[in-house]
């Protein structure tokens, strides 16, 4: 037993030995822990604690974030239509001409006997104790797109009134398109006249309307509005539905004008102070900020007053001392309201935002000043040093001057590389020499291709003379030229004919060749026009936008208050054109949003616009709260530091439009219209705001084309691209390519009539075309005009341009 317990196993020579862990040149984690001996820095400990959060704690944090968002949504919902918030704003939009808006509004305000109704400058206020809410109804006229867009921009709910006959007509369909593009708030869809149909046909008509409604509103149901019970159901849906966030108006203070007065300035006959009263919505308003009047520009404020609520949910009872009687304050006593006005704040000239939108350029900023004596002495000393370094010894005849010695060439300069002198007897050169002799004979044999024509059969009209009287021949010819130019541009994109009477190096002197459009460098500050000295640029637009949208500035008035804003230096023409029946919506601007810059929009052309829209044509842009005229430069919507210029607005792809305009921070919707010669407007495109970036390079491409004349393996003679020898030498460094994918370069000119010897990476086909790409940067023109007092008179498209729903779509 003792011997067995004392025995131990000894490993032999064949024992497995594992390799030790190689930590490399760095220390291992164990070595670091041994050196620190448990000491941990505060920074590392905090990082480790954040990284090592338990699963239960992470779940608890996510739950807290969710509860916080729900509370914020509930608070936003409670602040709409309650006694402490602004009334719920409902815009009644007719989608067909046969709809009676007054009948719809009277049905809603008379359905509940306990509700109270007050009118104020075209707005109808409705207090509904049943739902503990108050509403304001705006009746919008049919056909006025400007009024509808302005009302839907500020409304909490859009009440879409449909017709029994097809739900909406051409204008209603286009109006819905614009509302969707601008930003659709919470909505309710109703129809009147359903109860007048026979009982058997009511369900069938409702199903057809629902089929049509699903095309635009997939999650909405058709609500009838023929009885008091239907009206109460619609009011309940308006008051209980979830509000929809529109980011643009959530970040900016705005209000719908309920009372507007104009006080002329005694010192000026063309301007005055505009007083606008209404419920503030969105975010707080600062008296030192700026206000935008749509169609008239930006203005400063002098004062903000707090006025009594004109339509309180629970009217207060005022006591009268003389008669000892009680009187209910219904908000209609304007004198009593004026007595209770409280001044919230007055503008401070030291803190007030400036209206300066442009930089005043200094014409002498780029001039060079006269050098000082010290700079002249330094330049002379530097020149002497360079001359001393360039001195060398040369053998010259005796008595030769320094000037004569400069013309004497050493023997070493006469040495010529033998390899360069060896290729003169090449067989290919003899063939090209023979080609050169036969150039003139072959030029006479080449003819241009005939232009293809198209024959159309037209329907004969009974009253031809009457039809011709209504036609504008000049406009027809102009439109035909536009269609022809657009079709030619699509067939041969960017191809330009080289002029024969003007030298190509003069005609294309502003163009350059690029090795690669994607990777070649292009300095964005190179050769900028003078208009770029008038604009502002952000060092980092995304960072500035994030900072401004997140910060909270001065709070003079809070959302939900009924305030009166005093806007100074408003032109008198504003009151001359002001119509009480149309809604007036004013927006407060964020910091830097009055500054001019180069603004870019991503646009998609609408299918109803058949007319070609050329780059730099004057268009009407609606960007957020602004509406202005400008001529845009179109370009492709691609990645990279350079974008290709587009001559026409693309029909199928998204196009970027660049204009000089005030800065606006995204997100913001964009609508584009074109004003016709008769004063009407055509809906062109819709899209979104990309940002402000003057460094975005828009490069216009011009393609010069030539045709192979003689082909011998990889070499060929190309003609018709240039017409003189000097142009070929000037554009010799630019790379060539063909439509069939070959690449090459110009080797040398042949003769004096524009024929040139070219070398490619493969043999050309006789039907191939040789191309050369030249690029030039394009800048937008300063055509911005903020004054737009007229409304958008929409020209309705033809029935062929609008999609009609057939019975098969219904089924």
Short mmCIF file of N, CA, C and O in Angstrom, two decimals, residues 495-598:
data_model
loop_
_atom_site.label_atom_id
_atom_site.label_comp_id
_atom_site.label_asym_id
_atom_site.label_seq_id
_atom_site.Cartn_x
_atom_site.Cartn_y
_atom_site.Cartn_z
N UNK A 495 -25.53 65.99 -78.35
CA UNK A 495 -24.68 66.10 -79.55
C UNK A 495 -24.82 67.50 -80.14
O UNK A 495 -25.92 68.03 -80.30
N UNK A 496 -23.66 68.09 -80.49
CA UNK A 496 -23.60 69.45 -81.02
C UNK A 496 -22.80 69.40 -82.32
O UNK A 496 -21.76 68.73 -82.40
N UNK A 497 -23.29 70.12 -83.33
CA UNK A 497 -22.57 70.21 -84.59
C UNK A 497 -21.47 71.26 -84.48
O UNK A 497 -21.71 72.37 -84.01
N UNK A 498 -20.30 70.90 -84.92
CA UNK A 498 -19.19 71.85 -84.91
C UNK A 498 -19.40 72.89 -86.01
O UNK A 498 -19.61 72.53 -87.18
N UNK A 499 -19.39 74.17 -85.67
CA UNK A 499 -19.63 75.19 -86.71
C UNK A 499 -18.47 75.23 -87.70
O UNK A 499 -17.30 75.06 -87.35
N UNK A 500 -18.79 75.51 -88.97
CA UNK A 500 -17.78 75.59 -90.00
C UNK A 500 -17.22 77.00 -90.16
O UNK A 500 -16.10 77.18 -90.63
N UNK A 501 -18.01 78.02 -89.78
CA UNK A 501 -17.56 79.40 -89.94
C UNK A 501 -16.82 79.93 -88.73
O UNK A 501 -16.19 80.98 -88.80
N UNK A 502 -16.92 79.23 -87.57
CA UNK A 502 -16.25 79.65 -86.35
C UNK A 502 -15.31 78.54 -85.91
O UNK A 502 -15.65 77.35 -86.01
N UNK A 503 -14.15 78.93 -85.43
CA UNK A 503 -13.18 77.94 -84.96
C UNK A 503 -13.71 77.20 -83.74
O UNK A 503 -14.35 77.81 -82.86
N UNK A 504 -13.49 75.90 -83.66
CA UNK A 504 -14.00 75.10 -82.54
C UNK A 504 -13.33 75.49 -81.23
O UNK A 504 -13.97 75.43 -80.17
N UNK A 505 -12.08 75.88 -81.27
CA UNK A 505 -11.41 76.28 -80.03
C UNK A 505 -11.94 77.60 -79.50
O UNK A 505 -11.77 77.91 -78.32
N UNK A 506 -12.62 78.39 -80.35
CA UNK A 506 -13.28 79.61 -79.90
C UNK A 506 -14.70 79.31 -79.47
O UNK A 506 -15.18 79.83 -78.45
N UNK A 507 -15.39 78.46 -80.24
CA UNK A 507 -16.78 78.12 -79.90
C UNK A 507 -16.85 77.36 -78.58
O UNK A 507 -17.76 77.57 -77.78
N UNK A 508 -15.90 76.48 -78.29
CA UNK A 508 -15.91 75.67 -77.07
C UNK A 508 -14.75 76.07 -76.15
O UNK A 508 -14.13 75.21 -75.52
N UNK A 509 -14.49 77.37 -76.03
CA UNK A 509 -13.35 77.81 -75.23
C UNK A 509 -13.61 77.66 -73.74
O UNK A 509 -12.67 77.57 -72.95
N UNK A 510 -14.88 77.62 -73.32
CA UNK A 510 -15.20 77.45 -71.91
C UNK A 510 -15.34 75.98 -71.51
O UNK A 510 -15.60 75.69 -70.34
N UNK A 511 -15.20 75.09 -72.45
CA UNK A 511 -15.37 73.66 -72.18
C UNK A 511 -14.01 73.04 -71.89
O UNK A 511 -12.96 73.58 -72.23
N UNK A 512 -14.05 71.87 -71.28
CA UNK A 512 -12.85 71.11 -70.96
C UNK A 512 -13.13 69.62 -71.12
O UNK A 512 -14.30 69.19 -71.09
N UNK A 513 -12.07 68.87 -71.31
CA UNK A 513 -12.20 67.42 -71.37
C UNK A 513 -11.87 66.78 -70.05
O UNK A 513 -11.02 67.26 -69.30
N UNK A 514 -12.55 65.69 -69.73
CA UNK A 514 -12.34 64.97 -68.48
C UNK A 514 -11.99 63.52 -68.79
O UNK A 514 -12.62 62.88 -69.64
N UNK A 515 -10.97 63.03 -68.10
CA UNK A 515 -10.60 61.62 -68.25
C UNK A 515 -11.72 60.71 -67.78
O UNK A 515 -12.06 59.72 -68.41
N UNK A 516 -12.32 61.07 -66.64
CA UNK A 516 -13.45 60.34 -66.10
C UNK A 516 -14.39 61.34 -65.45
O UNK A 516 -13.96 62.14 -64.62
N UNK A 517 -15.66 61.32 -65.85
CA UNK A 517 -16.62 62.26 -65.27
C UNK A 517 -16.84 62.00 -63.79
O UNK A 517 -17.14 62.90 -63.02
N UNK A 518 -16.66 60.77 -63.36
CA UNK A 518 -16.92 60.42 -61.96
C UNK A 518 -15.73 60.72 -61.06
O UNK A 518 -15.90 61.22 -59.94
N UNK A 519 -14.51 60.44 -61.52
CA UNK A 519 -13.34 60.53 -60.63
C UNK A 519 -12.46 61.75 -60.88
O UNK A 519 -11.64 62.08 -60.03
N UNK A 520 -12.58 62.41 -62.02
CA UNK A 520 -11.73 63.57 -62.28
C UNK A 520 -12.08 64.71 -61.33
O UNK A 520 -13.26 64.92 -60.99
N UNK A 521 -11.07 65.45 -60.92
CA UNK A 521 -11.27 66.54 -59.97
C UNK A 521 -11.74 67.80 -60.69
O UNK A 521 -11.37 68.07 -61.83
N UNK A 522 -12.55 68.58 -59.96
CA UNK A 522 -13.05 69.85 -60.47
C UNK A 522 -13.19 70.79 -59.27
O UNK A 522 -13.96 70.52 -58.35
N UNK A 523 -12.48 71.88 -59.28
CA UNK A 523 -12.49 72.81 -58.17
C UNK A 523 -13.82 73.56 -58.16
O UNK A 523 -14.15 74.27 -59.11
N UNK A 524 -14.63 73.45 -57.09
CA UNK A 524 -15.94 74.14 -57.07
C UNK A 524 -15.83 75.65 -56.95
O UNK A 524 -16.81 76.36 -57.18
N UNK A 525 -14.66 76.18 -56.57
CA UNK A 525 -14.47 77.63 -56.43
C UNK A 525 -13.87 78.26 -57.68
O UNK A 525 -13.51 79.43 -57.67
N UNK A 526 -13.77 77.52 -58.75
CA UNK A 526 -13.08 78.00 -59.95
C UNK A 526 -14.03 78.77 -60.85
O UNK A 526 -15.12 78.29 -61.18
N UNK A 527 -13.62 79.98 -61.26
CA UNK A 527 -14.34 80.80 -62.24
C UNK A 527 -15.82 80.96 -61.88
O UNK A 527 -16.72 80.68 -62.68
N UNK A 528 -16.08 81.42 -60.66
CA UNK A 528 -17.46 81.63 -60.22
C UNK A 528 -18.00 82.93 -60.79
O UNK A 528 -17.26 83.91 -60.94
N UNK A 529 -19.29 83.01 -61.12
CA UNK A 529 -19.87 84.27 -61.60
C UNK A 529 -19.99 85.29 -60.48
O UNK A 529 -19.85 84.98 -59.30
N UNK A 530 -20.28 86.51 -60.87
CA UNK A 530 -20.35 87.60 -59.89
C UNK A 530 -21.53 87.43 -58.93
O UNK A 530 -21.49 87.95 -57.81
N UNK A 531 -22.59 86.70 -59.35
CA UNK A 531 -23.74 86.51 -58.46
C UNK A 531 -23.38 85.67 -57.24
O UNK A 531 -24.06 85.76 -56.21
N UNK A 532 -22.35 84.85 -57.33
CA UNK A 532 -21.96 84.03 -56.19
C UNK A 532 -21.34 84.87 -55.07
O UNK A 532 -21.20 84.37 -53.95
N UNK A 533 -20.97 86.10 -55.36
CA UNK A 533 -20.47 86.99 -54.30
C UNK A 533 -21.60 87.57 -53.47
O UNK A 533 -21.34 88.20 -52.44
N UNK A 534 -22.85 87.37 -53.88
CA UNK A 534 -24.00 87.95 -53.19
C UNK A 534 -24.70 86.95 -52.27
O UNK A 534 -25.63 87.33 -51.56
N UNK A 535 -24.30 85.70 -52.29
CA UNK A 535 -25.03 84.66 -51.56
C UNK A 535 -24.24 84.22 -50.34
O UNK A 535 -23.07 84.55 -50.16
N UNK A 536 -24.91 83.44 -49.50
CA UNK A 536 -24.32 82.89 -48.28
C UNK A 536 -24.10 81.39 -48.47
O UNK A 536 -24.82 80.72 -49.21
N UNK A 537 -23.11 80.87 -47.74
CA UNK A 537 -22.80 79.44 -47.79
C UNK A 537 -22.52 78.95 -46.39
O UNK A 537 -21.88 79.65 -45.58
N UNK A 538 -22.98 77.73 -46.09
CA UNK A 538 -22.76 77.12 -44.78
C UNK A 538 -21.53 76.22 -44.85
O UNK A 538 -21.31 75.53 -45.85
N UNK A 539 -20.77 76.24 -43.78
CA UNK A 539 -19.61 75.36 -43.71
C UNK A 539 -20.04 73.90 -43.66
O UNK A 539 -19.42 73.04 -44.27
N UNK A 540 -21.12 73.64 -42.93
CA UNK A 540 -21.70 72.29 -42.86
C UNK A 540 -23.20 72.47 -42.72
O UNK A 540 -23.72 72.76 -41.64
N UNK A 541 -23.92 72.32 -43.85
CA UNK A 541 -25.36 72.60 -43.85
C UNK A 541 -26.12 71.62 -42.97
O UNK A 541 -27.05 72.01 -42.25
N UNK A 542 -25.77 70.34 -42.99
CA UNK A 542 -26.49 69.34 -42.19
C UNK A 542 -26.33 69.61 -40.70
O UNK A 542 -27.29 69.49 -39.92
N UNK A 543 -25.11 69.98 -40.27
CA UNK A 543 -24.90 70.26 -38.85
C UNK A 543 -25.65 71.52 -38.42
O UNK A 543 -26.22 71.56 -37.33
N UNK A 544 -25.66 72.55 -39.27
CA UNK A 544 -26.39 73.78 -38.95
C UNK A 544 -27.88 73.51 -38.85
O UNK A 544 -28.57 74.02 -37.96
N UNK A 545 -28.40 72.71 -39.78
CA UNK A 545 -29.82 72.37 -39.74
C UNK A 545 -30.18 71.62 -38.45
O UNK A 545 -31.19 71.92 -37.80
N UNK A 546 -29.36 70.68 -38.07
CA UNK A 546 -29.64 69.91 -36.86
C UNK A 546 -29.61 70.80 -35.62
O UNK A 546 -30.45 70.67 -34.73
N UNK A 547 -28.68 71.72 -35.58
CA UNK A 547 -28.58 72.61 -34.41
C UNK A 547 -29.78 73.54 -34.33
O UNK A 547 -30.36 73.73 -33.25
N UNK A 548 -30.19 74.11 -35.46
CA UNK A 548 -31.28 75.09 -35.44
C UNK A 548 -32.61 74.42 -35.13
O UNK A 548 -33.45 74.97 -34.40
N UNK A 549 -32.85 73.23 -35.68
CA UNK A 549 -34.12 72.56 -35.43
C UNK A 549 -34.24 72.05 -34.00
O UNK A 549 -35.35 71.87 -33.49
N UNK A 550 -33.11 71.82 -33.32
CA UNK A 550 -33.16 71.28 -31.96
C UNK A 550 -33.12 72.35 -30.89
O UNK A 550 -33.56 72.10 -29.76
N UNK A 551 -32.61 73.53 -31.21
CA UNK A 551 -32.47 74.55 -30.17
C UNK A 551 -33.79 75.28 -29.97
O UNK A 551 -34.63 75.39 -30.88
N UNK A 552 -33.99 75.78 -28.76
CA UNK A 552 -35.17 76.57 -28.40
C UNK A 552 -34.72 78.00 -28.18
O UNK A 552 -33.89 78.29 -27.32
N UNK A 553 -35.26 78.90 -28.97
CA UNK A 553 -34.88 80.30 -28.86
C UNK A 553 -35.76 81.07 -27.90
O UNK A 553 -36.36 80.51 -26.96
N UNK A 554 -35.84 82.36 -28.14
CA UNK A 554 -36.65 83.23 -27.28
C UNK A 554 -38.13 82.92 -27.48
O UNK A 554 -38.59 82.72 -28.60
N UNK A 555 -38.88 82.89 -26.39
CA UNK A 555 -40.30 82.53 -26.43
C UNK A 555 -41.12 83.73 -25.98
O UNK A 555 -41.35 83.94 -24.78
N UNK A 556 -41.58 84.52 -26.95
CA UNK A 556 -42.44 85.65 -26.62
C UNK A 556 -43.90 85.22 -26.52
O UNK A 556 -44.62 85.65 -25.63
N UNK A 557 -44.35 84.36 -27.43
CA UNK A 557 -45.72 83.84 -27.42
C UNK A 557 -45.66 82.33 -27.57
O UNK A 557 -44.84 81.80 -28.32
N UNK A 558 -46.54 81.63 -26.86
CA UNK A 558 -46.57 80.17 -26.86
C UNK A 558 -47.71 79.67 -27.74
O UNK A 558 -48.71 80.37 -27.95
N UNK A 559 -47.60 78.44 -28.25
CA UNK A 559 -48.68 77.87 -29.08
C UNK A 559 -49.98 77.76 -28.28
O UNK A 559 -49.99 77.41 -27.10
N UNK A 560 -51.09 78.04 -28.95
CA UNK A 560 -52.40 78.00 -28.32
C UNK A 560 -52.90 79.36 -27.87
O UNK A 560 -54.09 79.51 -27.59
N UNK A 561 -52.03 80.37 -27.82
CA UNK A 561 -52.45 81.71 -27.41
C UNK A 561 -53.05 82.44 -28.60
O UNK A 561 -52.62 82.28 -29.75
N UNK A 562 -54.03 83.30 -28.30
CA UNK A 562 -54.60 84.18 -29.31
C UNK A 562 -53.83 85.49 -29.26
O UNK A 562 -53.94 86.27 -28.32
N UNK A 563 -53.02 85.72 -30.28
CA UNK A 563 -52.09 86.84 -30.28
C UNK A 563 -52.38 87.75 -31.46
O UNK A 563 -53.02 87.36 -32.45
N UNK A 564 -51.87 88.97 -31.33
CA UNK A 564 -51.92 89.95 -32.42
C UNK A 564 -50.48 90.34 -32.74
O UNK A 564 -49.75 90.84 -31.88
N UNK A 565 -50.07 90.10 -33.98
CA UNK A 565 -48.71 90.34 -34.43
C UNK A 565 -48.68 91.64 -35.22
O UNK A 565 -49.45 91.81 -36.17
N UNK A 566 -47.79 92.55 -34.83
CA UNK A 566 -47.61 93.82 -35.53
C UNK A 566 -46.45 93.67 -36.51
O UNK A 566 -45.28 93.58 -36.09
N UNK A 567 -46.75 93.67 -37.81
CA UNK A 567 -45.74 93.49 -38.85
C UNK A 567 -45.46 94.84 -39.49
O UNK A 567 -46.39 95.52 -39.95
N UNK A 568 -44.22 95.26 -39.51
CA UNK A 568 -43.86 96.60 -39.95
C UNK A 568 -43.46 96.61 -41.43
O UNK A 568 -43.06 95.59 -41.99
N UNK A 569 -43.56 97.81 -42.03
CA UNK A 569 -43.12 98.09 -43.41
C UNK A 569 -43.76 97.16 -44.42
O UNK A 569 -43.11 96.69 -45.37
N UNK A 570 -45.05 96.89 -44.24
CA UNK A 570 -45.79 96.08 -45.21
C UNK A 570 -46.29 97.01 -46.31
O UNK A 570 -46.88 98.06 -46.03
N UNK A 571 -46.09 96.70 -47.59
CA UNK A 571 -46.56 97.58 -48.66
C UNK A 571 -48.08 97.69 -48.69
O UNK A 571 -48.80 96.73 -48.38
N UNK A 572 -48.54 98.88 -49.08
CA UNK A 572 -49.99 99.14 -49.12
C UNK A 572 -50.70 98.25 -50.14
O UNK A 572 -51.88 97.95 -50.00
N UNK A 573 -49.96 97.81 -51.16
CA UNK A 573 -50.58 96.97 -52.18
C UNK A 573 -51.07 95.64 -51.60
O UNK A 573 -51.95 94.99 -52.17
N UNK A 574 -50.52 95.24 -50.45
CA UNK A 574 -50.98 94.01 -49.82
C UNK A 574 -52.44 94.13 -49.41
O UNK A 574 -53.24 93.22 -49.65
N UNK A 575 -52.81 95.27 -48.80
CA UNK A 575 -54.20 95.45 -48.39
C UNK A 575 -55.10 95.68 -49.59
O UNK A 575 -56.29 95.34 -49.57
N UNK A 576 -54.56 96.25 -50.67
CA UNK A 576 -55.38 96.43 -51.86
C UNK A 576 -55.77 95.10 -52.48
O UNK A 576 -56.87 94.97 -53.04
N UNK A 577 -54.88 94.12 -52.39
CA UNK A 577 -55.15 92.79 -52.96
C UNK A 577 -55.73 91.81 -51.96
O UNK A 577 -56.04 90.67 -52.34
N UNK A 578 -55.85 92.21 -50.70
CA UNK A 578 -56.30 91.27 -49.66
C UNK A 578 -57.79 91.00 -49.80
O UNK A 578 -58.60 91.91 -49.99
N UNK A 579 -58.16 89.72 -49.72
CA UNK A 579 -59.54 89.28 -49.80
C UNK A 579 -59.88 88.53 -48.51
O UNK A 579 -59.20 87.57 -48.14
N UNK A 580 -60.93 89.00 -47.85
CA UNK A 580 -61.30 88.40 -46.56
C UNK A 580 -61.76 86.95 -46.74
O UNK A 580 -61.58 86.12 -45.84
N UNK A 581 -62.31 86.62 -47.91
CA UNK A 581 -62.83 85.28 -48.12
C UNK A 581 -61.72 84.24 -48.30
O UNK A 581 -61.99 83.05 -48.21
N UNK A 582 -60.50 84.71 -48.58
CA UNK A 582 -59.38 83.78 -48.78
C UNK A 582 -58.55 83.71 -47.50
O UNK A 582 -58.31 84.72 -46.86
N UNK A 583 -58.09 82.54 -47.13
CA UNK A 583 -57.30 82.41 -45.89
C UNK A 583 -55.94 83.07 -46.03
O UNK A 583 -55.28 82.97 -47.06
N UNK A 584 -55.52 83.74 -44.97
CA UNK A 584 -54.18 84.33 -44.88
C UNK A 584 -53.41 83.58 -43.81
O UNK A 584 -53.79 83.59 -42.63
N UNK A 585 -52.33 82.93 -44.21
CA UNK A 585 -51.50 82.13 -43.31
C UNK A 585 -50.11 82.75 -43.28
O UNK A 585 -49.49 82.94 -44.34
N UNK A 586 -49.62 83.08 -42.11
CA UNK A 586 -48.28 83.64 -41.97
C UNK A 586 -47.42 82.66 -41.16
O UNK A 586 -47.91 82.00 -40.24
N UNK A 587 -46.16 82.58 -41.52
CA UNK A 587 -45.21 81.66 -40.90
C UNK A 587 -44.05 82.46 -40.33
O UNK A 587 -43.60 83.45 -40.93
N UNK A 588 -43.57 82.04 -39.18
CA UNK A 588 -42.32 82.57 -38.63
C UNK A 588 -41.14 81.81 -39.21
O UNK A 588 -41.21 80.60 -39.46
N UNK A 589 -40.04 82.51 -39.44
CA UNK A 589 -38.86 81.93 -40.06
C UNK A 589 -37.84 81.52 -39.01
O UNK A 589 -37.73 82.15 -37.96
N UNK A 590 -37.09 80.49 -39.35
CA UNK A 590 -35.98 80.07 -38.51
C UNK A 590 -34.75 80.93 -38.79
O UNK A 590 -34.74 81.77 -39.69
N UNK A 591 -33.73 80.72 -38.00
CA UNK A 591 -32.49 81.48 -38.19
C UNK A 591 -31.89 81.18 -39.57
O UNK A 591 -31.88 80.03 -40.02
N UNK A 592 -31.40 82.21 -40.24
CA UNK A 592 -30.75 82.16 -41.55
C UNK A 592 -31.71 81.90 -42.70
O UNK A 592 -31.25 81.82 -43.85
N UNK A 593 -33.01 81.79 -42.45
CA UNK A 593 -33.92 81.45 -43.55
C UNK A 593 -34.28 82.65 -44.42
O UNK A 593 -35.06 82.51 -45.36
N UNK A 594 -33.73 83.82 -44.12
CA UNK A 594 -33.91 84.97 -45.00
C UNK A 594 -32.70 85.18 -45.91
O UNK A 594 -32.72 86.04 -46.79
N UNK A 595 -31.64 84.39 -45.73
CA UNK A 595 -30.42 84.54 -46.50
C UNK A 595 -30.55 83.86 -47.86
O UNK A 595 -31.12 82.78 -47.97
N UNK A 596 -29.98 84.49 -48.88
CA UNK A 596 -30.01 83.95 -50.23
C UNK A 596 -28.85 82.97 -50.42
O UNK A 596 -27.74 83.18 -49.94
N UNK A 597 -29.13 81.88 -51.15
CA UNK A 597 -28.13 80.89 -51.46
C UNK A 597 -28.60 80.12 -52.69
O UNK A 597 -29.63 80.44 -53.30
N UNK A 598 -27.85 79.09 -53.07
CA UNK A 598 -28.25 78.21 -54.18
C UNK A 598 -28.97 77.01 -53.57
O UNK A 598 -28.36 76.20 -52.86
#
